[in-house]
Coordinates of N, CA and C in Angstrom, one line a residue:
M1 N -6.8 -5.2 -35.9 CA -6.7 -4.8 -34.5 C -7.8 -5.3 -33.5
I2 N -9.0 -5.2 -34.2 CA -10.2 -5.5 -33.4 C -9.9 -7.2 -33.5
W3 N -9.6 -8.1 -34.3 CA -9.5 -9.3 -33.9 C -8.6 -9.6 -33.0
K4 N -7.4 -8.8 -32.7 CA -6.5 -8.9 -31.3 C -7.5 -9.0 -30.1
R5 N -8.2 -7.9 -30.1 CA -8.7 -7.4 -29.0 C -10.0 -8.7 -28.6
I6 N -10.4 -9.2 -29.4 CA -11.5 -10.4 -29.6 C -10.6 -11.7 -29.3
F7 N -10.1 -12.0 -30.1 CA -9.4 -13.4 -30.1 C -8.0 -13.4 -29.1
G8 N -7.3 -12.2 -29.1 CA -6.0 -12.4 -28.5 C -5.9 -11.8 -27.1
R9 N -6.8 -11.7 -26.5 CA -6.9 -11.5 -25.0 C -6.5 -12.9 -24.1
S10 N -5.6 -12.5 -23.4 CA -5.3 -13.5 -22.5 C -6.2 -13.6 -21.1
R11 N -6.1 -14.7 -20.1 CA -7.1 -14.8 -19.2 C -6.5 -13.3 -18.0
S12 N -5.4 -12.9 -18.0 CA -5.0 -12.0 -17.2 C -5.7 -10.8 -17.6
D13 N -6.3 -10.3 -18.6 CA -7.0 -9.3 -19.3 C -8.5 -9.3 -18.5
D14 N -9.0 -10.4 -18.3 CA -10.2 -10.4 -17.5 C -10.1 -10.6 -16.1
T15 N -9.0 -10.7 -15.6 CA -8.6 -10.6 -13.8 C -9.4 -9.3 -13.5
P16 N -8.7 -8.2 -13.9 CA -9.4 -7.0 -12.9 C -10.8 -7.0 -13.2
Y17 N -11.8 -7.5 -14.2 CA -13.1 -7.6 -14.4 C -13.6 -8.4 -13.5
A18 N -13.2 -9.8 -13.3 CA -13.6 -10.6 -12.2 C -13.4 -10.0 -10.9
L19 N -12.2 -9.4 -10.8 CA -12.0 -8.8 -9.3 C -13.2 -7.8 -9.0
Y20 N -13.3 -6.6 -10.0 CA -14.1 -5.5 -9.8 C -15.5 -6.2 -9.7
G21 N -15.8 -7.1 -10.3 CA -17.2 -7.9 -10.1 C -17.4 -8.4 -8.8
A22 N -16.3 -9.4 -8.5 CA -16.5 -9.7 -6.9 C -16.5 -8.6 -6.1
L23 N -16.1 -7.5 -6.1 CA -16.1 -6.2 -5.3 C -17.2 -5.7 -5.1
V24 N -18.0 -5.6 -6.3 CA -19.4 -4.7 -6.7 C -20.2 -5.8 -6.3
D25 N -20.2 -7.1 -6.3 CA -21.3 -8.0 -5.8 C -21.1 -7.8 -4.1
Q26 N -20.1 -7.8 -3.7 CA -19.8 -7.6 -2.2 C -20.4 -6.7 -1.6
A27 N -20.4 -5.6 -2.5 CA -20.5 -3.9 -2.0 C -22.2 -3.9 -1.9
R28 N -22.7 -4.6 -3.0 CA -24.5 -4.7 -3.2 C -25.1 -5.5 -2.0
N29 N -24.5 -6.1 -1.1 CA -25.2 -7.2 -0.3 C -26.2 -6.4 0.6
P30 N -27.6 -6.8 0.4 CA -28.3 -6.0 0.9 C -28.2 -5.7 2.3
I31 N -27.7 -6.3 3.3 CA -27.4 -6.2 4.6 C -27.1 -4.7 5.1
F32 N -26.2 -4.2 4.1 CA -25.7 -2.9 4.4 C -26.6 -1.7 4.0
Y33 N -27.5 -2.0 3.4 CA -28.8 -1.1 3.3 C -29.7 -1.3 4.2
T34 N -30.1 -2.3 4.4 CA -31.1 -2.8 5.3 C -31.0 -2.8 6.9
D35 N -29.8 -3.3 7.2 CA -29.3 -3.3 8.6 C -28.0 -2.2 9.3
M36 N -27.3 -1.7 8.2 CA -26.4 -0.9 8.6 C -26.5 0.4 8.2
G37 N -27.8 1.0 7.7 CA -27.9 2.4 7.4 C -27.3 2.9 6.3
V38 N -26.9 2.2 5.5 CA -26.2 3.0 4.1 C -27.4 3.2 3.6
P39 N -27.4 4.3 2.9 CA -28.6 4.9 2.1 C -28.7 4.1 0.8
D40 N -30.0 3.4 0.4 CA -29.7 2.9 -0.9 C -30.3 3.7 -1.9
T41 N -28.9 4.8 -2.3 CA -29.1 5.6 -3.3 C -27.6 5.3 -4.3
A42 N -27.6 6.1 -5.1 CA -26.6 6.0 -6.1 C -25.4 6.5 -5.3
E43 N -25.5 7.4 -4.3 CA -24.6 8.0 -3.7 C -23.9 6.7 -2.5
G44 N -24.8 6.3 -1.8 CA -24.8 5.2 -0.9 C -24.2 3.9 -1.5
R45 N -24.4 3.6 -2.6 CA -23.9 2.7 -3.6 C -22.2 2.8 -3.9
F46 N -22.3 3.9 -4.5 CA -20.9 4.2 -4.6 C -20.1 4.5 -3.3
E47 N -20.4 4.5 -2.4 CA -19.4 4.6 -1.3 C -19.1 3.2 -0.9
M48 N -20.1 2.4 -1.1 CA -20.1 1.0 -0.7 C -18.9 0.4 -1.6
V49 N -19.2 0.6 -2.8 CA -18.1 0.1 -4.1 C -16.6 0.6 -3.6
A50 N -16.8 2.0 -3.4 CA -15.4 2.7 -3.2 C -14.9 1.9 -1.5
L51 N -15.5 1.7 -1.0 CA -15.2 1.0 0.3 C -14.4 -0.3 0.0
H52 N -15.2 -1.0 -0.8 CA -14.6 -2.1 -1.2 C -13.6 -2.3 -2.1
V53 N -13.4 -1.6 -2.9 CA -12.1 -1.4 -3.9 C -11.0 -0.7 -3.1
H54 N -11.1 0.0 -2.1 CA -10.1 0.6 -1.2 C -9.8 -0.6 -0.4
L55 N -10.3 -1.6 0.3 CA -9.9 -2.8 0.9 C -9.3 -3.5 0.0
A56 N -9.5 -3.6 -1.4 CA -8.7 -4.6 -2.3 C -7.3 -3.9 -2.7
L57 N -7.3 -2.8 -2.7 CA -6.5 -1.8 -3.0 C -5.2 -2.0 -1.9
R58 N -5.8 -2.1 -0.7 CA -5.0 -2.4 0.4 C -4.0 -3.5 0.3
R59 N -4.7 -4.5 -0.1 CA -4.3 -5.9 -0.3 C -3.3 -5.8 -1.2
L60 N -3.6 -5.6 -2.5 CA -3.1 -5.7 -3.5 C -1.4 -4.8 -3.5
R61 N -1.6 -3.8 -2.5 CA -0.2 -3.2 -2.3 C 0.9 -4.3 -2.0
A62 N 0.7 -5.4 -1.3 CA 1.6 -6.2 -0.9 C 1.9 -7.1 -1.9
G63 N 1.4 -7.0 -3.0 CA 1.7 -8.1 -4.3 C 2.7 -7.4 -5.2
G64 N 3.5 -6.8 -4.8 CA 4.5 -5.9 -5.6 C 4.0 -5.4 -6.9
E65 N 4.9 -5.3 -8.2 CA 4.5 -4.7 -9.2 C 3.1 -5.1 -9.6
A66 N 3.1 -6.6 -9.8 CA 1.8 -7.2 -10.4 C 0.6 -6.8 -9.4
G67 N 0.6 -6.7 -8.3 CA -0.6 -6.0 -7.0 C -0.8 -4.6 -7.7
K68 N 0.2 -3.9 -7.9 CA 0.3 -2.4 -8.4 C -0.3 -2.2 -9.4
E69 N -0.1 -3.1 -10.4 CA -0.7 -3.0 -11.8 C -2.3 -3.3 -11.8
L70 N -2.6 -4.5 -11.2 CA -3.8 -4.7 -11.0 C -4.7 -3.8 -10.1
G71 N -4.2 -3.1 -9.1 CA -4.7 -2.2 -8.2 C -5.3 -1.3 -9.3
Q72 N -4.2 -0.8 -10.1 CA -4.6 0.6 -11.2 C -5.8 0.0 -12.2
K73 N -5.6 -1.1 -12.5 CA -6.6 -1.4 -13.5 C -8.2 -1.5 -12.7
I74 N -8.0 -1.7 -11.3 CA -9.4 -1.9 -10.7 C -9.8 -0.4 -10.6
F75 N -8.4 0.6 -10.3 CA -9.0 2.1 -9.9 C -9.8 2.5 -11.6
D76 N -9.2 2.1 -12.2 CA -9.7 2.5 -13.8 C -11.1 2.2 -13.8
L77 N -11.0 0.9 -13.5 CA -12.6 0.2 -13.7 C -13.7 0.9 -12.7
L78 N -13.4 1.1 -11.8 CA -14.2 2.0 -10.8 C -14.6 3.2 -11.4
F79 N -13.7 4.0 -11.6 CA -14.1 5.2 -12.6 C -14.7 5.2 -14.0
D80 N -14.3 4.2 -14.4 CA -15.2 3.9 -16.0 C -16.6 3.6 -15.8
D81 N -16.7 2.9 -14.7 CA -18.0 2.4 -14.0 C -19.0 3.7 -13.7
M82 N -18.3 4.4 -13.0 CA -19.0 5.6 -12.7 C -19.2 6.7 -13.8
D83 N -18.4 6.8 -14.8 CA -18.4 7.5 -15.9 C -19.7 7.1 -16.5
Q84 N -19.8 5.8 -16.6 CA -21.1 5.1 -17.5 C -22.3 5.5 -17.0
T85 N -22.3 5.1 -15.4 CA -23.3 5.1 -14.6 C -23.9 7.0 -14.7
L86 N -23.1 7.7 -14.5 CA -23.4 9.1 -14.7 C -24.2 9.7 -16.0
R87 N -23.5 8.7 -17.1 CA -24.2 9.2 -18.5 C -25.4 8.5 -18.1
E88 N -25.8 7.2 -18.0 CA -27.1 6.6 -17.7 C -28.1 7.4 -16.7
M89 N -27.7 8.1 -15.9 CA -28.5 8.9 -14.9 C -28.7 10.3 -15.9
G90 N -28.2 10.6 -17.0 CA -28.5 11.6 -17.5 C -27.7 12.9 -17.5
V91 N -26.7 12.9 -16.8 CA -25.7 13.9 -16.7 C -25.0 14.0 -18.0
G92 N -25.0 15.2 -18.4 CA -24.3 15.8 -19.9 C -23.0 15.6 -20.0
D93 N -22.5 15.3 -21.1 CA -21.3 15.1 -21.2 C -20.1 16.3 -20.7
L94 N -20.4 17.2 -20.7 CA -19.5 18.3 -20.3 C -19.2 18.3 -19.2
S95 N -20.3 17.7 -18.2 CA -20.3 17.7 -16.8 C -19.8 16.3 -16.1
V96 N -19.6 15.1 -17.0 CA -19.3 14.0 -16.5 C -17.8 14.1 -15.9
G97 N -16.7 14.8 -16.7 CA -15.5 14.7 -16.5 C -15.4 15.6 -15.3
K98 N -16.0 16.5 -15.2 CA -15.9 17.4 -13.5 C -16.3 16.4 -12.3
K99 N -17.5 15.6 -12.8 CA -17.9 14.9 -11.6 C -16.9 13.7 -11.3
I100 N -16.2 13.2 -12.4 CA -15.6 12.3 -12.1 C -14.4 12.5 -11.5
K101 N -13.7 13.5 -12.2 CA -12.4 14.4 -11.1 C -12.8 14.7 -9.8
A102 N -14.1 14.9 -9.1 CA -14.5 15.1 -8.1 C -14.5 13.8 -7.2
L103 N -15.3 12.7 -8.0 CA -15.3 11.3 -7.2 C -13.7 11.0 -7.2
A104 N -13.1 11.3 -8.0 CA -11.6 10.8 -7.8 C -11.0 11.2 -6.8
S105 N -11.0 12.6 -6.4 CA -10.7 13.4 -5.3 C -11.1 12.8 -4.1
S106 N -12.3 12.6 -3.9 CA -13.1 12.5 -2.5 C -12.7 10.9 -2.3
F107 N -12.5 9.9 -3.4 CA -11.9 8.7 -3.2 C -10.6 8.5 -2.5
Y108 N -9.8 9.6 -3.1 CA -8.3 9.6 -2.4 C -8.3 10.1 -1.0
G109 N -9.2 10.9 -0.7 CA -9.4 11.3 0.7 C -10.0 10.4 1.5
R110 N -11.0 9.6 1.1 CA -11.6 8.3 1.7 C -10.4 7.4 2.0
M111 N -9.9 6.9 0.9 CA -8.7 5.9 1.2 C -7.8 6.5 2.3
Q112 N -7.3 7.4 2.2 CA -6.5 8.0 3.5 C -6.8 8.1 4.6
A113 N -8.5 8.5 4.9 CA -9.1 8.4 6.1 C -9.6 6.9 6.6
Y114 N -9.7 6.0 5.5 CA -10.0 4.6 6.2 C -8.7 3.9 6.5
D115 N -7.5 4.4 5.5 CA -6.3 3.7 6.2 C -5.9 4.0 7.8
E116 N -6.2 5.6 7.9 CA -5.7 6.1 9.1 C -6.9 5.3 10.3
G117 N -8.0 5.1 9.9 CA -9.0 4.5 10.7 C -8.8 3.0 10.9
L118 N -7.9 2.4 10.0 CA -7.8 0.8 10.3 C -6.5 0.7 11.0
A119 N -5.5 1.9 11.0 CA -4.5 1.7 11.9 C -4.9 2.1 13.2
D120 N -5.7 2.9 13.6 CA -6.3 3.3 15.0 C -7.5 2.2 15.3
L121 N -6.9 1.5 16.3 CA -8.0 0.4 16.4 C -8.6 0.8 17.5
D122 N -8.3 1.9 18.8 CA -9.3 2.1 19.6 C -9.6 3.5 19.7
G123 N -9.3 4.1 18.7 CA -9.5 5.9 18.8 C -10.8 6.1 18.2
G124 N -11.2 5.2 17.4 CA -12.8 5.6 16.8 C -12.8 6.5 15.3
K125 N -11.4 6.5 14.9 CA -11.0 7.3 13.7 C -11.9 6.7 12.3
L126 N -11.9 5.1 12.2 CA -12.7 4.5 11.2 C -14.4 4.8 11.3
E127 N -14.5 4.6 12.7 CA -16.2 5.1 12.6 C -16.6 6.3 12.4
A128 N -15.4 7.3 12.9 CA -15.9 8.6 12.2 C -16.1 8.9 11.1
A129 N -14.9 8.5 10.1 CA -14.7 8.2 8.8 C -15.9 7.7 8.1
L130 N -16.5 6.8 8.6 CA -17.7 6.2 8.2 C -18.9 6.8 8.3
R131 N -19.0 7.5 9.3 CA -20.2 8.3 9.6 C -20.2 9.4 8.8
R132 N -18.8 10.1 8.3 CA -18.6 11.5 7.6 C -19.2 11.0 6.1
N133 N -18.7 9.8 5.4 CA -18.9 9.6 4.1 C -19.9 8.6 3.9
V134 N -20.5 7.6 4.7 CA -21.2 6.5 4.3 C -22.6 6.6 5.2
I135 N -22.3 6.9 6.4 CA -23.9 6.8 7.0 C -24.2 7.7 7.3
P136 N -25.7 8.3 7.0 CA -26.2 9.6 7.0 C -26.5 9.9 8.7
D137 N -26.8 11.2 8.8 CA -27.1 11.4 10.6 C -28.5 10.9 10.5
S138 N -28.6 9.9 11.6 CA -29.9 9.6 12.1 C -29.9 9.3 13.5
A139 N -30.9 8.4 13.7 CA -30.9 8.1 15.2 C -30.1 7.0 15.5
G140 N -29.9 6.0 14.6 CA -28.9 4.9 14.8 C -27.8 5.1 14.1
A141 N -27.1 6.4 13.6 CA -26.1 6.3 12.8 C -24.8 5.7 13.6
E142 N -24.8 6.3 15.0 CA -23.5 5.5 15.6 C -23.5 4.2 15.8
T143 N -24.6 3.5 16.1 CA -24.4 1.9 16.1 C -24.4 1.5 14.7
N144 N -24.7 2.0 13.6 CA -24.7 1.7 12.3 C -23.2 1.9 11.9
A145 N -22.4 2.9 12.2 CA -21.1 3.1 11.8 C -20.3 2.0 12.5
M146 N -20.6 1.8 13.8 CA -19.7 0.7 14.6 C -19.9 -0.6 13.7
A147 N -21.1 -1.1 13.3 CA -21.5 -2.2 12.9 C -20.6 -2.3 11.6
L148 N -20.6 -1.3 11.0 CA -20.0 -0.9 9.4 C -18.4 -1.2 9.7
A149 N -17.9 -0.5 10.7 CA -16.3 -0.5 11.0 C -16.2 -1.7 11.5
G150 N -16.9 -2.5 12.1 CA -16.7 -4.0 12.5 C -16.4 -4.8 11.2
Y151 N -17.2 -4.8 10.2 CA -17.3 -5.5 9.1 C -16.1 -5.1 8.3
V152 N -15.6 -3.7 8.3 CA -14.5 -3.5 7.3 C -13.3 -3.7 8.1
R153 N -13.1 -3.9 9.4 CA -11.7 -4.2 10.0 C -12.1 -5.8 9.8
A154 N -12.9 -6.7 9.9 CA -13.0 -8.0 9.6 C -12.6 -8.4 8.3
T155 N -13.3 -7.7 7.3 CA -12.9 -7.9 6.0 C -11.6 -7.4 5.6
D156 N -11.1 -6.5 6.1 CA -9.3 -6.2 5.8 C -8.7 -7.4 6.6
D157 N -9.1 -7.7 7.7 CA -8.5 -9.0 8.3 C -8.4 -10.1 7.4
E158 N -9.5 -10.4 6.7 CA -9.9 -11.8 5.9 C -9.1 -11.4 4.7
L159 N -9.0 -10.4 4.2 CA -8.1 -10.2 2.8 C -6.8 -10.3 3.2
C160 N -6.1 -9.8 4.2 CA -4.8 -9.9 4.5 C -4.2 -11.4 4.7
A161 N -5.3 -12.2 5.3 CA -5.2 -13.7 5.5 C -5.1 -14.4 4.3
Q162 N -5.7 -13.9 3.0 CA -5.5 -14.5 2.0 C -4.5 -14.4 1.1
P163 N -3.9 -15.5 0.4 CA -2.4 -15.3 -0.3 C -2.9 -14.0 -1.4
V164 N -1.9 -12.9 -1.5 CA -2.3 -12.0 -2.4 C -2.0 -12.6 -4.0
E165 N -1.2 -13.7 -4.0 CA -1.2 -14.1 -5.3 C -2.5 -14.6 -5.9
E166 N -3.6 -15.2 -4.9 CA -4.8 -15.6 -5.3 C -5.8 -14.3 -5.6
M167 N -5.4 -13.1 -4.8 CA -6.3 -12.0 -5.3 C -5.4 -11.3 -6.9
I168 N -4.2 -11.6 -7.0 CA -3.8 -10.9 -8.1 C -4.3 -11.9 -9.2
A169 N -4.7 -13.2 -9.2 CA -5.4 -14.0 -10.1 C -6.9 -13.9 -10.1
G170 N -7.3 -12.8 -9.5 CA -8.7 -12.6 -9.6 C -9.6 -13.4 -8.7
R171 N -9.0 -14.1 -7.6 CA -9.8 -14.8 -6.7 C -9.8 -14.2 -5.5
V172 N -11.1 -13.8 -5.1 CA -10.9 -13.2 -3.5 C -12.2 -13.8 -2.8
I173 N -12.3 -14.1 -1.5 CA -13.2 -14.7 -0.7 C -13.8 -13.4 0.0
F174 N -14.7 -13.4 0.3 CA -15.7 -12.6 1.2 C -16.6 -13.2 2.0
T175 N -16.4 -13.2 3.2 CA -17.6 -13.8 4.1 C -18.9 -12.4 4.0
R176 N -19.9 -12.9 4.5 CA -21.2 -12.0 4.1 C -21.4 -11.4 5.7
P177 N -21.6 -10.1 5.5 CA -21.8 -9.3 6.6 C -22.9 -9.6 7.4
K178 N -22.7 -9.7 8.7 CA -23.9 -10.0 9.4 C -24.8 -8.9 9.8
P179 N -26.0 -9.5 9.9 CA -27.2 -8.4 10.2 C -26.6 -7.7 11.5
L180 N -27.0 -6.6 11.8 CA -27.0 -5.6 12.9 C -27.2 -6.2 14.0
A181 N -28.2 -7.2 14.4 CA -28.5 -7.6 15.8 C -27.3 -8.8 16.0
T182 N -26.6 -9.2 15.1 CA -25.6 -10.1 15.4 C -24.0 -9.4 14.8
A183 N -24.2 -8.4 14.5 CA -22.7 -8.0 14.1 C -21.7 -7.7 15.3
G184 N -22.0 -7.2 16.4 CA -21.1 -7.6 17.3 C -20.7 -8.9 18.0
A185 N -21.6 -9.6 17.9 CA -21.5 -10.9 18.4 C -20.6 -12.1 17.6
S186 N -20.0 -12.8 18.1 CA -18.9 -13.9 17.4 C -19.6 -15.1 17.7

């Protein structure tokens, strides 16, 4: 059985890991933390990874059964990663399951809020959701939320422009977020 796991893996088995790795790499871009006010904490990093996973899942919905299957694997990887991170942070075994359940519940709520925000182009719902979930209250919170919302909309558009088959194959292209001083300029 172990030999099949080692030698019998297909390239499609690596696809969710490659795609999840690309999402995490993008979520770790320092500009989010230095220029857009995302806290450089475990919670802030979770929020950014969850946001990028959400954007990928939105795009994968258009990929039929293969997209749904890959989306489920990405979702599972996100929470396996969070499980491991919580354990590394010293959370006890008995508490990890409860914390993962709470994170999953909050993730579903965020997905709904971000979907509604992306559908509402002028009403400020996306900015409000980002302020609630990602950007802490501070002097520049509104500006930071607007910059992050601009990035989220642009990234959603970019992902929608990429062939879903490429994403299902584990290939995704992200443009780098712009520093806050140029985030609104094109």
